[in-house]
């Protein structure tokens, strides 16, 4: 009988510990709403072409590496786009000016910078955000904003086969959002988050910065 109760007690402790971990993984941070959020958000005036698009030696917008295969037949041996192929080329290649929507820094793994964050409304009360990855950046900051709460995590899709996909939960932090712009469909925010780092607990991961982005409707 004593062994039975001891066994039940150990199970209870185990489940309690598991619950704490789950709770930690879903840490909710209270949003600080502010009128006319101050600070330097001039980064939002900077823009760049989509990844792989550049201006060639002939002054033409071209692309490299990420081009549709049929565009290769529209260029000569020097990379110049044939005059009679220009219109078709730009129907296939996106040369939109992409304005920067985030300025941040982090000590996360495999991160070489990120100038863009996708901000989507997935329900009436919830906004889902994630920084875009690229060839050199494999860590993404993820935010889920519901009413007055924000949940944050880092998602790493490592190119190292031994690591694979990792999620780092937020353990503490702060986020301030401009209330007036929020109601007008724009996310303007400052944030500073600290994340768990099981590989090196004495050196937590961090991600801090500013966001200025239109809130897009989720496509169904």
CSV table of C-alpha atoms in Angstrom, one decimal:
chain,number,residue,atom,x,y,z
A,1,UNK,CA,0.0,0.0,0.0
A,2,UNK,CA,2.8,2.4,0.9
A,3,UNK,CA,4.5,1.6,-2.5
A,4,UNK,CA,1.2,2.3,-4.2
A,5,UNK,CA,0.8,5.8,-2.6
A,6,UNK,CA,4.5,6.5,-3.3
A,7,UNK,CA,3.9,5.7,-6.9
A,8,UNK,CA,0.8,7.9,-7.1
A,9,UNK,CA,2.8,10.8,-5.5
A,10,UNK,CA,5.6,10.5,-8.0
A,11,UNK,CA,3.2,10.5,-10.9
A,12,UNK,CA,1.6,13.7,-9.4
A,13,UNK,CA,5.0,15.4,-9.1
A,14,UNK,CA,5.8,14.4,-12.7
A,15,UNK,CA,2.6,15.8,-14.1
A,16,UNK,CA,2.9,18.9,-12.1
A,17,UNK,CA,6.4,19.5,-13.5
A,18,UNK,CA,5.1,18.8,-17.0
A,19,UNK,CA,2.3,21.3,-16.5
A,20,UNK,CA,4.8,24.0,-15.4
A,21,UNK,CA,6.8,23.4,-18.6
A,22,UNK,CA,3.7,23.7,-20.8
A,23,UNK,CA,2.7,26.8,-18.9
A,24,UNK,CA,6.2,28.2,-19.5
A,25,UNK,CA,6.0,27.5,-23.2
A,26,UNK,CA,2.8,29.6,-23.4
A,27,UNK,CA,4.0,32.5,-21.3
A,28,UNK,CA,1.6,35.4,-21.9
A,29,UNK,CA,3.0,38.9,-21.7
A,30,UNK,CA,0.7,41.8,-21.0
A,31,UNK,CA,0.8,44.3,-23.8
A,32,UNK,CA,1.5,47.9,-22.9
A,33,UNK,CA,-0.8,50.0,-25.1
A,34,UNK,CA,0.4,53.5,-25.7
A,35,UNK,CA,-0.9,56.6,-27.5
A,36,UNK,CA,1.6,57.9,-30.1
A,37,UNK,CA,4.4,55.5,-29.5
A,38,UNK,CA,7.7,57.4,-29.7
A,39,UNK,CA,11.0,56.3,-31.1
A,40,UNK,CA,12.9,56.1,-34.4
A,41,UNK,CA,10.9,54.1,-36.9
A,42,UNK,CA,12.6,55.5,-40.0
A,43,UNK,CA,13.7,52.0,-41.0
A,44,UNK,CA,10.2,51.6,-42.4
A,45,UNK,CA,11.2,54.0,-45.2
A,46,UNK,CA,13.9,51.7,-46.4
A,47,UNK,CA,13.1,49.2,-49.1
A,48,UNK,CA,14.7,46.5,-51.2
A,49,UNK,CA,13.7,44.2,-54.1
A,50,UNK,CA,12.6,40.6,-53.4
A,51,UNK,CA,15.4,38.2,-52.7
A,52,UNK,CA,17.4,37.4,-55.8
A,53,UNK,CA,16.4,40.5,-57.7
A,54,UNK,CA,19.2,42.9,-58.6
A,55,UNK,CA,20.2,45.6,-61.2
A,56,UNK,CA,22.5,44.1,-63.8
A,57,UNK,CA,25.4,45.8,-65.7
A,58,UNK,CA,23.0,47.0,-68.3
A,59,UNK,CA,20.8,48.9,-65.9
A,60,UNK,CA,18.0,46.2,-66.1
A,61,UNK,CA,16.3,44.6,-63.1
A,62,UNK,CA,17.2,40.9,-63.3
A,63,UNK,CA,17.2,38.0,-61.0
A,64,UNK,CA,19.7,35.3,-60.0
A,65,UNK,CA,19.2,31.9,-58.3
A,66,UNK,CA,15.5,32.3,-57.7
A,67,UNK,CA,14.3,33.0,-61.2
A,68,UNK,CA,11.6,31.1,-63.0
A,69,UNK,CA,13.4,28.8,-65.4
A,70,UNK,CA,11.9,30.2,-68.5
A,71,UNK,CA,13.6,33.6,-67.9
A,72,UNK,CA,17.0,32.2,-68.7
A,73,UNK,CA,16.0,32.0,-72.3
A,74,UNK,CA,15.2,35.7,-72.3
A,75,UNK,CA,18.9,36.7,-71.6
A,76,UNK,CA,22.0,36.7,-73.8
A,77,UNK,CA,25.3,35.2,-72.8
A,78,UNK,CA,26.2,38.3,-70.8
A,79,UNK,CA,23.0,38.3,-68.8
A,80,UNK,CA,21.3,41.2,-70.8
A,81,UNK,CA,17.6,40.7,-71.2
A,82,UNK,CA,16.5,40.9,-74.8
A,83,UNK,CA,14.5,44.0,-75.6
A,84,UNK,CA,11.6,42.0,-77.0
A,85,UNK,CA,11.5,39.9,-73.9
A,86,UNK,CA,11.4,42.7,-71.3
A,87,UNK,CA,7.6,42.8,-70.9
A,88,UNK,CA,7.3,39.1,-70.5
A,89,UNK,CA,10.3,38.9,-68.2
A,90,UNK,CA,8.7,41.4,-65.7
A,91,UNK,CA,5.4,39.5,-65.8
A,92,UNK,CA,7.3,36.5,-64.4
A,93,UNK,CA,9.7,38.3,-62.0
A,94,UNK,CA,8.4,40.3,-59.1
A,95,UNK,CA,10.3,43.6,-58.8
A,96,UNK,CA,8.0,45.1,-56.2
A,97,UNK,CA,9.6,47.6,-53.7
A,98,UNK,CA,9.4,45.8,-50.3
A,99,UNK,CA,9.5,48.2,-47.4
A,100,UNK,CA,11.3,47.1,-44.3
A,101,UNK,CA,8.8,46.3,-41.5
A,102,UNK,CA,11.2,45.3,-38.6
A,103,UNK,CA,14.5,46.4,-37.2
A,104,UNK,CA,15.8,44.0,-34.5
A,105,UNK,CA,18.8,42.1,-33.1
A,106,UNK,CA,19.1,38.7,-31.5
A,107,UNK,CA,21.7,36.2,-30.5
A,108,UNK,CA,19.7,33.3,-31.9
A,109,UNK,CA,21.2,30.6,-34.0
A,110,UNK,CA,21.8,30.9,-37.7
A,111,UNK,CA,20.5,34.5,-37.9
A,112,UNK,CA,22.1,36.9,-40.4
A,113,UNK,CA,19.4,39.6,-40.2
A,114,UNK,CA,15.7,40.0,-41.1
A,115,UNK,CA,14.1,43.2,-42.5
A,116,UNK,CA,10.6,41.8,-42.9
A,117,UNK,CA,7.9,40.5,-40.6
A,118,UNK,CA,4.6,39.1,-41.8
A,119,UNK,CA,1.6,40.3,-39.7
A,120,UNK,CA,-1.7,38.6,-40.3
A,121,UNK,CA,-5.1,38.7,-38.7
A,122,UNK,CA,-6.2,35.1,-38.2
A,123,UNK,CA,-9.3,35.8,-36.2
A,124,UNK,CA,-11.3,38.8,-34.8
A,125,UNK,CA,-9.1,39.0,-31.7
A,126,UNK,CA,-5.8,37.4,-32.8
A,127,UNK,CA,-2.8,38.6,-34.9
A,128,UNK,CA,-0.1,36.2,-35.9
A,129,UNK,CA,3.4,37.5,-36.8
A,130,UNK,CA,6.6,35.9,-37.9
A,131,UNK,CA,9.9,37.3,-39.3
A,132,UNK,CA,10.8,36.0,-42.7
A,133,UNK,CA,13.7,33.6,-43.2
A,134,UNK,CA,16.1,33.6,-46.1
A,135,UNK,CA,19.1,31.8,-47.5
A,136,UNK,CA,21.3,32.9,-44.5
A,137,UNK,CA,18.7,33.3,-41.8
A,138,UNK,CA,17.0,30.3,-40.4
A,139,UNK,CA,15.7,31.6,-37.0
A,140,UNK,CA,12.3,33.3,-37.0
A,141,UNK,CA,10.6,35.4,-34.2
A,142,UNK,CA,7.0,34.4,-33.8
A,143,UNK,CA,4.4,36.5,-32.0
A,144,UNK,CA,0.8,35.7,-31.3
A,145,UNK,CA,-1.2,38.7,-30.1
A,146,UNK,CA,-4.6,38.1,-28.6
A,147,UNK,CA,-6.5,41.0,-27.1
A,148,UNK,CA,-4.1,42.4,-24.4
A,149,UNK,CA,-1.7,39.4,-24.3
A,150,UNK,CA,1.3,38.4,-26.4
A,151,UNK,CA,2.9,35.0,-26.7
A,152,UNK,CA,6.4,34.9,-28.3
A,153,UNK,CA,8.8,32.2,-29.3
A,154,UNK,CA,11.8,31.6,-31.6
A,155,UNK,CA,11.5,28.9,-34.2
A,156,UNK,CA,14.8,27.6,-35.6
A,157,UNK,CA,14.8,25.5,-38.8
A,158,UNK,CA,18.4,24.6,-38.8
A,159,UNK,CA,20.3,23.6,-41.9
A,160,UNK,CA,22.3,21.2,-39.6
A,161,UNK,CA,20.7,17.8,-39.9
A,162,UNK,CA,21.7,17.0,-36.3
A,163,UNK,CA,19.6,19.9,-34.9
A,164,UNK,CA,16.5,20.2,-37.2
A,165,UNK,CA,13.6,22.2,-36.0
A,166,UNK,CA,13.8,23.8,-32.5
A,167,UNK,CA,11.4,26.0,-30.5
A,168,UNK,CA,12.7,28.4,-27.8
A,169,UNK,CA,10.0,29.6,-25.4
A,170,UNK,CA,9.8,33.1,-24.1
A,171,UNK,CA,10.5,33.3,-20.3
A,172,UNK,CA,10.0,37.0,-19.8
A,173,UNK,CA,9.9,40.3,-21.7
A,174,UNK,CA,7.9,43.4,-22.7
A,175,UNK,CA,6.0,44.7,-25.7
A,176,UNK,CA,4.5,48.2,-26.3
A,177,UNK,CA,2.1,48.8,-29.1
A,178,UNK,CA,0.7,52.1,-30.5
A,179,UNK,CA,-3.1,51.8,-29.8
A,180,UNK,CA,-4.3,54.4,-32.4
A,181,UNK,CA,-2.4,52.8,-35.3
A,182,UNK,CA,-3.5,49.4,-34.2
A,183,UNK,CA,-7.1,50.4,-34.6
A,184,UNK,CA,-6.2,51.7,-38.1
A,185,UNK,CA,-4.7,48.4,-39.2
A,186,UNK,CA,-1.0,49.0,-38.5
A,187,UNK,CA,1.2,47.3,-36.0
A,188,UNK,CA,3.8,49.7,-34.5
A,189,UNK,CA,5.6,48.2,-31.6
A,190,UNK,CA,8.7,48.0,-29.5
A,191,UNK,CA,9.6,44.7,-27.9
A,192,UNK,CA,12.3,43.0,-25.8
A,193,UNK,CA,12.1,39.3,-25.1
A,194,UNK,CA,14.2,36.8,-23.3
A,195,UNK,CA,14.0,33.1,-24.3
A,196,UNK,CA,14.9,29.8,-22.7
A,197,UNK,CA,18.2,28.3,-23.9
A,198,UNK,CA,18.5,24.7,-22.9
A,199,UNK,CA,21.8,24.3,-24.7
A,200,UNK,CA,23.4,27.1,-22.6
A,201,UNK,CA,21.0,28.0,-19.7
A,202,UNK,CA,23.5,30.6,-18.3
A,203,UNK,CA,23.2,32.6,-21.6
A,204,UNK,CA,19.5,33.1,-22.5
A,205,UNK,CA,18.5,34.0,-26.0
A,206,UNK,CA,17.2,37.5,-26.6
A,207,UNK,CA,15.3,39.3,-29.4
A,208,UNK,CA,14.5,43.0,-29.3
A,209,UNK,CA,13.6,45.7,-31.7
A,210,UNK,CA,10.8,47.6,-33.4
A,211,UNK,CA,8.0,46.7,-35.8
A,212,UNK,CA,6.1,48.9,-38.3
A,213,UNK,CA,3.8,46.8,-40.5
A,214,UNK,CA,0.4,46.8,-42.0
A,215,UNK,CA,-1.9,44.2,-40.5
A,216,UNK,CA,-3.0,41.9,-43.3
A,217,UNK,CA,-6.1,39.8,-43.5
A,218,UNK,CA,-5.4,36.0,-43.5
A,219,UNK,CA,-6.1,34.5,-46.9
A,220,UNK,CA,-8.5,31.5,-46.6
